[in-house]
Amino acid sequence: MSAQTSGCGFLMSVVVHGDAALNEQEKELNQRLRRLYPAVNESETPLPRSWSPKDKFSYIGLSQNNLRVHYKGHGKTPKDAASVRATHPIPAACGVYYFEVKIISKGRDGYMGIGLSAQGVNMNRLPGWDKHSYGYHGDDGHSFCSSGTGQPYGPTFTTGDVIGCCVNLINNTCFYTKNGHSLGIAFTDLPPNLYPTVGLQTPGEVVDANFGQHPFVFDIEDYMREWRTKIQAQIDHFPIGEREGEWQSMIQKMVASYLVHHSYCATAEAFAKSTDQAVHEELASIKNRQKIQKLVLSGRMGEAIETTQQLYPNLLERNPDLLFMLKVRQFIEMVNGTDSEVRCLGGRSPKSQDSYPGSPRPFSSPSHKASSSQPYLTGYDSNCCNGVTSSKSHSSSPHSHKPCPPASGSTLLASDISLNGSRSQASLSSSDVDMEVDHFTNGLTQTSTNGFLNGSSKHTAEPDDCEADMEVESAHSKRQLCGGSQAAIERMIHFGRELQSMSEHLRRECGKNSTNKKMLKVTLTHNCTCVVMVCSYMYSLLQDAFSLLAYSDPWNSPVGYQLDAIQREPVCSTLNSAILETHNLPKQPPLAQAVGQAAQCLAIMARTGSGSCAFASVDDYLH
Amino acid sequence: MGTENNIKSLVDCHIIPALLQGLLCPDLVFIEACLRCLRTVFISPVTPVQLLYTDPTVIPHLMSLLSRSQRTQEYTTQIFSHCCKTPEHQTVLFNHGAIQNIAPLLISPSYKVRMQALKCFSVLAYENTQVSMTLVNVLVDGERLSQVFVRMMQRDQPIDMQLTAAKCLTYMCRAGAIRTDESCIVLKTLPCLVRMCSKEHLLEERVEGAETLAYLMEPDVELQRIASTTDHLVAMLADYFKYPSSVSAITDIKRLDHDLKHAHELRQAAFKLYASLGSNDEDIRKKITETENMMDRIVSGLSESSIKVRLAAVRCLHSLSRSVQQLRTSFHDHAVWKPLMKLLQNAPDEILVMASSTLCNLLLEFSPSKEPILESGVIELLCSLTQSDSPALRVNGIWALMNMAFQADQKVKVEIVRCLGTEQLFRLLSDPDTNVLMKTLGLLRNLLSTRPHIDQIMSSHGKQIMQAVTLILEAEHSIEVKEQTLCILSNIADGNTAKDLIMTNDDMLQKIKYYMGHSNVKLQLAATFCVSNLIWNEEDGSQERQDKLKEMGFIDALHKLTQASDANLSDRAKTAMQQYLA
């Protein structure tokens, strides 16, 4: 997130003790911006964080991390006016955007203007004087709407006053505040992509900006609450008019198809009956899928693969990638001690991992993005096998998923890698792991950082996390590799070798067909859509799985998340989709598709400047 | 819920005691049914609320039912808030632990319960210092009540809740329990109430919002200044006068009916809020009078059929009449005195108080309206006001006369004295209300200015006036009253023939000498003025007067005062001494 702070190099030169304070400020800024504008995708549309040293008139001086603006011209006539814009325009996905300016000194005459302007508007002017420029001026309290003559608007402002400027991107209006009091609408019909702007005109004028570095004087969050409520009421009261009956049957269809998709046979049957619908799949077929899903979700991968091959011959043959993915999961389950192949070898089965009451997460749609900071919602509940209604209880489960953050790639952490690497070589006989990591040059961070690098960096960077993990896990019965059986361990290692050669085979196939261009949509652990090169992705899957063996206690290792039962879900849903596809049934339930489409729609709204997308997060509707 | 007639006949059949009896039943469902019925009966305007208080055991029992269920909570609090109409009711409820029992309901999971509890607090706190002072210290789940109210004012809460919470805080503030500069008032309650005035809300909400806001900021100029720049409030209120709108008249009968019903309420609320906004700050008054058609609206408001609107309009006019500039300009341009004079005929007391007070300002010397008002024969009306039972009306009547007499023609002064009559004048000089006394003395002082006027009035009423002055100086009165009286005496001493009334009155001279040695500088100064006027050289008979006062020991007294630490006083004494030296 800090990538676009152009002041980064500047920060370094500040005296040491100021550094901590600035970092603290930066942190506070990031937190506040996240909270105020959760819908903004900063990699696409960065938020303004300071004044731009490049986008200003020469009479403007900047200091204090590019937040303080002072006038350094002659200030004799209006021709000496000077303005500065913020580093970035205001993203529409803010919904409501707000910044404040404190008047440090009114200077000689206090000819200060605070407002907005589009890129390219003349900076040798005060905001408001030109087309696509808007300002509120301190000397007379007038508002200037793209015109040299102002309109009476608010009170005058001077040294010590805090002036706020709020842009409402839903109705394209703007109002100002003075010392925390709203002054009412100043401008309407604003164009998109405006930059926060201030202008000064006489010597001695100094103002400080607050783009979120500090708490605002005006309660902007309260204003945002009002608009969130308004937008949500609009959604809730969206007229469906004459089509009410249609509406209901459509929703029923969606629910039914969802139930069928995830093979909740009994529920689906009951629902279809009571809503008078036909089910477009034979009951036996649903039951088959249910059986396989149950196996996957309880970690019995070997049986799951076998059953799939029995019930759907050719499916896995035609989908070697899928088979590979299943086998990698099987390997992980072997480590876990849950896979049938190792269980029958006498290993004690860790109870807590065993009884997974088969229910996938409700909306594991590949196109549905959930922010990683959100609690992982699933339909897992031991009392209820129907996933939709019982999602809450899962977040308190000790199994709750710890997303693995991408490694920062810092050199400090690199020293750990070789250590871990050598350990992994000792325990894993097929040993070209380290080298493979090196020439593994796929540029996608999602895949490349899921390897050893990631593991070790997490270990050192987040000791707190690990401690928390350990506390949680200690509540369980002590877990051992492959359930503790020596025979099982051997079986696992053998299986690992098979997998290794299978992967090499796949890679060769890949190269032959030049399938580097072949794309596959896969549900990743972070539940986001990512189109990756198949081979590379498959390979990284294997690397992650193998790296489990690098730790004496894989469950508490940085890569231990793979052992979490929740990781079975993407595998389960990918397999389920593949089976459905062979039956010419949609590989995604319409409900998940609708959710995905809604999320995409919001992203498009953000790009096209519809501010209401800020208050219509899909997640808010998926309780 | 039935019609008013149904309820009335139920009440006549003594339904209330029966239902109250039912509350003693052990069955909760039955209790809830009784309460629901009681609620319906008590919220009707036809039910005398006193019936709730006749049996002293009822309130404590209702309090105990507050813990039973959400239904009992909702109905009971709703009954309380509808039956709490007087300070006595507030006290009864307060004494039975209403605050402790109801406060926890503010965080009830049920919206209805929260809302009714909130309404209860708003009626309990209204103009009640005891309740308000208690409320600020109440904690609900570890949180201060004011913070709970602030949360209820959040902009995503239902409007009804925001508005009622703002009312609670307003009442607590006006009762002195919360300072006006606290953030919960200045940054939360005030902006919330301003928002309620905006066009997007229901007409009822806009009325209540404006009225509450007017009440909140009435005594505080800082709140008035902030409100005047918040969300274009002054311009926003102009919209209150646009009902029924021309659009609604044509398109929608139902809407027209609704608009018509609220039109009066909207207008009076806007007038009230303008009055409150403009009561102290000259710039705000200017802003108000510059609002579109404002003066025309006030003028037509003064003659509306609704008393409420007339009263609010005259309040607004009164507030604006405190501006010298407006008196000179807009008031004169729009001849506001005309409807004001009309309003003064046969109006109810509350309107009379405001209208006559406004008249006082219009009669100020610099007001261009003074002349036409005088010509309209207002003196008789004002004199009759001085005979009113209401002290406020007596003050306003005499005050207006006082302003009228200031630098007035001889003719006007004679007319005032004639019309008022010396008897009434003396009655007013012994009025129990100090304000009345002060303004009457002020009137006398204004009447007794410029030499010919002094002599003429003293020649006809000298005896009574001297008597009155003696009485006041001898009685227990405030310094201000005595000072004003001594000033009258100075004016008398300034007359040509009137002087003799003092010089021949040794008792009065002794009194003057006494006040020259008084501990209060103001009184010393006034008395010295008086002496100075008596011994002024250039006038006939000054030598005799100087001699007489010398004999009475005034020289010593003056000499002492030349040493006074108060420069004004010593200067005045020195000037007087020079009369002897010349």
Short mmCIF file of C-alpha atoms in Angstrom, two decimals, chain B residues 54-256:
data_model
loop_
_atom_site.label_atom_id
_atom_site.label_comp_id
_atom_site.label_asym_id
_atom_site.label_seq_id
_atom_site.Cartn_x
_atom_site.Cartn_y
_atom_site.Cartn_z
CA THR B 54 -55.67 10.19 41.52
CA ASP B 55 -54.73 6.93 43.17
CA PRO B 56 -51.22 7.34 44.64
CA THR B 57 -50.48 3.61 44.40
CA VAL B 58 -50.81 3.55 40.60
CA ILE B 59 -47.50 5.17 39.64
CA PRO B 60 -45.35 2.94 41.89
CA HIS B 61 -47.15 -0.12 40.56
CA LEU B 62 -46.60 0.96 36.95
CA MET B 63 -42.92 1.48 37.76
CA SER B 64 -42.72 -2.08 39.05
CA LEU B 65 -44.29 -3.38 35.83
CA LEU B 66 -41.38 -1.88 33.85
CA SER B 67 -39.32 -4.96 34.55
CA ARG B 68 -41.90 -7.46 33.39
CA SER B 69 -41.74 -7.61 29.60
CA GLN B 70 -40.98 -5.57 26.52
CA ARG B 71 -44.69 -4.98 26.09
CA THR B 72 -45.17 -3.62 29.60
CA GLN B 73 -42.12 -1.45 29.05
CA GLU B 74 -43.43 -0.01 25.82
CA TYR B 75 -46.97 0.68 27.04
CA THR B 76 -46.00 2.01 30.44
CA THR B 77 -43.43 4.46 29.12
CA GLN B 78 -45.86 5.56 26.45
CA ILE B 79 -48.49 6.23 29.11
CA PHE B 80 -45.97 8.20 31.17
CA SER B 81 -44.86 10.37 28.30
CA HIS B 82 -48.44 11.23 27.41
CA CYS B 83 -49.49 11.89 30.98
CA CYS B 84 -46.57 14.06 32.01
CA LYS B 85 -47.92 17.51 31.29
CA THR B 86 -47.00 19.68 34.26
CA PRO B 87 -44.04 20.21 36.59
CA GLU B 88 -46.08 18.40 39.25
CA HIS B 89 -46.41 15.34 37.04
CA GLN B 90 -42.67 15.45 36.40
CA THR B 91 -42.01 15.54 40.12
CA VAL B 92 -44.35 12.65 40.89
CA LEU B 93 -42.72 10.46 38.26
CA PHE B 94 -39.25 11.58 39.28
CA ASN B 95 -39.93 10.82 42.95
CA HIS B 96 -41.07 7.33 42.07
CA GLY B 97 -37.76 6.53 40.41
CA ALA B 98 -38.75 7.10 36.80
CA ILE B 99 -35.17 7.86 35.79
CA GLN B 100 -33.56 4.77 37.30
CA ASN B 101 -36.36 2.55 36.05
CA ILE B 102 -36.51 3.89 32.52
CA ALA B 103 -32.83 4.54 31.79
CA PRO B 104 -31.96 0.86 31.16
CA LEU B 105 -34.74 0.71 28.54
CA LEU B 106 -32.72 3.08 26.34
CA ILE B 107 -30.58 0.13 25.31
CA SER B 108 -33.44 -2.32 24.99
CA PRO B 109 -33.27 -4.60 21.94
CA SER B 110 -36.74 -3.41 20.97
CA TYR B 111 -36.84 -0.19 18.94
CA LYS B 112 -40.31 0.64 20.22
CA VAL B 113 -39.19 0.38 23.84
CA ARG B 114 -36.08 2.50 23.21
CA MET B 115 -38.17 5.10 21.46
CA GLN B 116 -40.84 5.33 24.15
CA ALA B 117 -38.20 5.53 26.89
CA LEU B 118 -36.54 8.33 24.99
CA LYS B 119 -39.82 10.20 24.63
CA CYS B 120 -40.38 9.78 28.34
CA PHE B 121 -37.07 11.45 29.12
CA SER B 122 -37.81 14.33 26.81
CA VAL B 123 -41.04 15.19 28.64
CA LEU B 124 -39.43 14.62 32.04
CA ALA B 125 -36.48 16.90 31.34
CA TYR B 126 -38.43 19.75 29.78
CA GLU B 127 -37.81 22.89 31.85
CA ASN B 128 -37.00 20.72 34.83
CA THR B 129 -33.64 21.38 36.43
CA GLN B 130 -33.95 18.61 38.99
CA VAL B 131 -34.61 15.93 36.38
CA SER B 132 -32.00 17.30 33.99
CA MET B 133 -29.30 17.49 36.64
CA THR B 134 -30.02 13.89 37.58
CA LEU B 135 -30.05 12.73 33.99
CA VAL B 136 -26.52 13.96 33.19
CA ASN B 137 -25.11 11.74 35.89
CA VAL B 138 -26.99 8.58 34.93
CA LEU B 139 -24.95 5.76 33.47
CA VAL B 140 -26.49 3.21 31.14
CA ASP B 141 -24.34 0.15 30.81
CA GLY B 142 -21.33 2.20 31.88
CA GLU B 143 -22.03 4.95 29.39
CA ARG B 144 -23.15 8.48 30.18
CA LEU B 145 -26.69 9.26 29.17
CA SER B 146 -25.61 12.20 27.03
CA GLN B 147 -23.45 9.80 25.02
CA VAL B 148 -26.36 7.40 24.63
CA PHE B 149 -28.42 10.29 23.27
CA VAL B 150 -25.57 11.31 20.97
CA ARG B 151 -25.52 7.79 19.54
CA MET B 152 -29.25 7.96 18.99
CA MET B 153 -28.68 11.12 16.95
CA GLN B 154 -26.38 9.33 14.51
CA ARG B 155 -27.41 9.98 10.96
CA ASP B 156 -28.28 6.38 10.19
CA GLN B 157 -30.83 6.24 13.01
CA PRO B 158 -34.54 6.73 12.29
CA ILE B 159 -35.43 10.43 12.11
CA ASP B 160 -37.90 10.16 14.96
CA MET B 161 -35.17 8.85 17.21
CA GLN B 162 -32.65 11.48 16.15
CA LEU B 163 -35.16 14.23 16.74
CA THR B 164 -36.31 13.01 20.14
CA ALA B 165 -32.73 12.47 21.34
CA ALA B 166 -31.92 16.01 20.21
CA LYS B 167 -34.90 17.23 22.20
CA CYS B 168 -33.67 15.47 25.35
CA LEU B 169 -30.25 17.07 25.05
CA THR B 170 -31.82 20.45 24.27
CA TYR B 171 -33.98 20.32 27.37
CA MET B 172 -31.09 19.19 29.54
CA CYS B 173 -29.02 22.05 28.18
CA ARG B 174 -31.72 24.65 28.69
CA ALA B 175 -32.28 23.40 32.23
CA GLY B 176 -28.63 24.15 32.89
CA ALA B 177 -27.42 20.56 33.14
CA ILE B 178 -25.20 20.71 30.03
CA ARG B 179 -23.18 23.71 28.91
CA THR B 180 -23.90 25.12 25.48
CA ASP B 181 -20.26 24.85 24.45
CA GLU B 182 -20.06 21.12 25.12
CA SER B 183 -19.52 19.11 21.98
CA CYS B 184 -22.67 17.06 22.47
CA ILE B 185 -24.62 20.29 22.07
CA VAL B 186 -22.60 22.40 19.70
CA LEU B 187 -21.28 19.63 17.44
CA LYS B 188 -24.13 17.13 17.69
CA THR B 189 -27.49 18.47 18.85
CA LEU B 190 -27.34 21.73 16.95
CA PRO B 191 -26.36 20.22 13.58
CA CYS B 192 -28.91 17.44 14.06
CA LEU B 193 -31.71 19.96 14.61
CA VAL B 194 -30.57 22.04 11.63
CA ARG B 195 -30.73 18.90 9.51
CA MET B 196 -34.28 18.29 10.68
CA CYS B 197 -35.25 21.61 9.10
CA SER B 198 -34.20 20.50 5.65
CA LYS B 199 -36.62 19.92 2.84
CA GLU B 200 -36.07 16.18 2.70
CA HIS B 201 -37.91 15.60 5.97
CA LEU B 202 -41.59 15.38 6.78
CA LEU B 203 -43.38 18.62 7.50
CA GLU B 204 -44.01 17.56 11.13
CA GLU B 205 -40.34 16.82 11.62
CA ARG B 206 -39.36 20.15 10.14
CA VAL B 207 -41.73 21.96 12.50
CA GLU B 208 -40.44 20.16 15.56
CA GLY B 209 -36.84 20.54 14.48
CA ALA B 210 -37.18 24.30 13.99
CA GLU B 211 -39.04 24.82 17.25
CA THR B 212 -36.55 22.79 19.25
CA LEU B 213 -33.61 24.54 17.64
CA ALA B 214 -35.15 27.94 18.39
CA TYR B 215 -35.52 26.91 22.00
CA LEU B 216 -31.99 25.52 22.24
CA MET B 217 -30.16 28.60 21.07
CA GLU B 218 -32.49 31.32 22.40
CA PRO B 219 -30.15 32.39 25.23
CA ASP B 220 -26.81 31.76 23.55
CA VAL B 221 -25.37 34.06 20.92
CA GLU B 222 -22.58 31.66 20.00
CA LEU B 223 -25.07 28.92 19.11
CA GLN B 224 -27.02 31.50 17.13
CA ARG B 225 -23.91 32.43 15.18
CA ILE B 226 -23.03 28.82 14.44
CA ALA B 227 -26.58 27.92 13.43
CA SER B 228 -26.79 30.96 11.16
CA THR B 229 -23.94 29.59 9.05
CA THR B 230 -24.88 25.91 9.26
CA ASP B 231 -26.28 24.33 6.10
CA HIS B 232 -27.75 27.61 4.80
CA LEU B 233 -30.32 27.52 7.62
CA VAL B 234 -31.54 31.08 7.04
CA ALA B 235 -32.28 30.38 3.39
CA MET B 236 -33.63 26.90 4.18
CA LEU B 237 -36.30 28.41 6.43
CA ALA B 238 -37.61 30.54 3.59
CA ASP B 239 -39.01 27.31 2.18
CA TYR B 240 -41.30 26.99 5.22
CA PHE B 241 -43.43 29.76 3.74
CA LYS B 242 -44.07 27.98 0.47
CA TYR B 243 -46.87 25.71 1.65
CA PRO B 244 -49.23 24.84 0.20
CA SER B 245 -47.16 24.98 -2.92
CA SER B 246 -48.81 25.84 -6.19
CA VAL B 247 -47.88 22.44 -7.54
CA SER B 248 -49.67 20.52 -4.83
CA ALA B 249 -52.82 22.56 -5.34
CA ILE B 250 -53.27 21.37 -8.87
CA THR B 251 -51.95 17.85 -8.88
CA ASP B 252 -52.84 16.23 -5.64
CA ILE B 253 -55.78 16.97 -3.41
CA LYS B 254 -54.51 14.78 -0.63
CA ARG B 255 -51.18 16.53 -0.64
CA LEU B 256 -52.90 19.91 -0.67
#
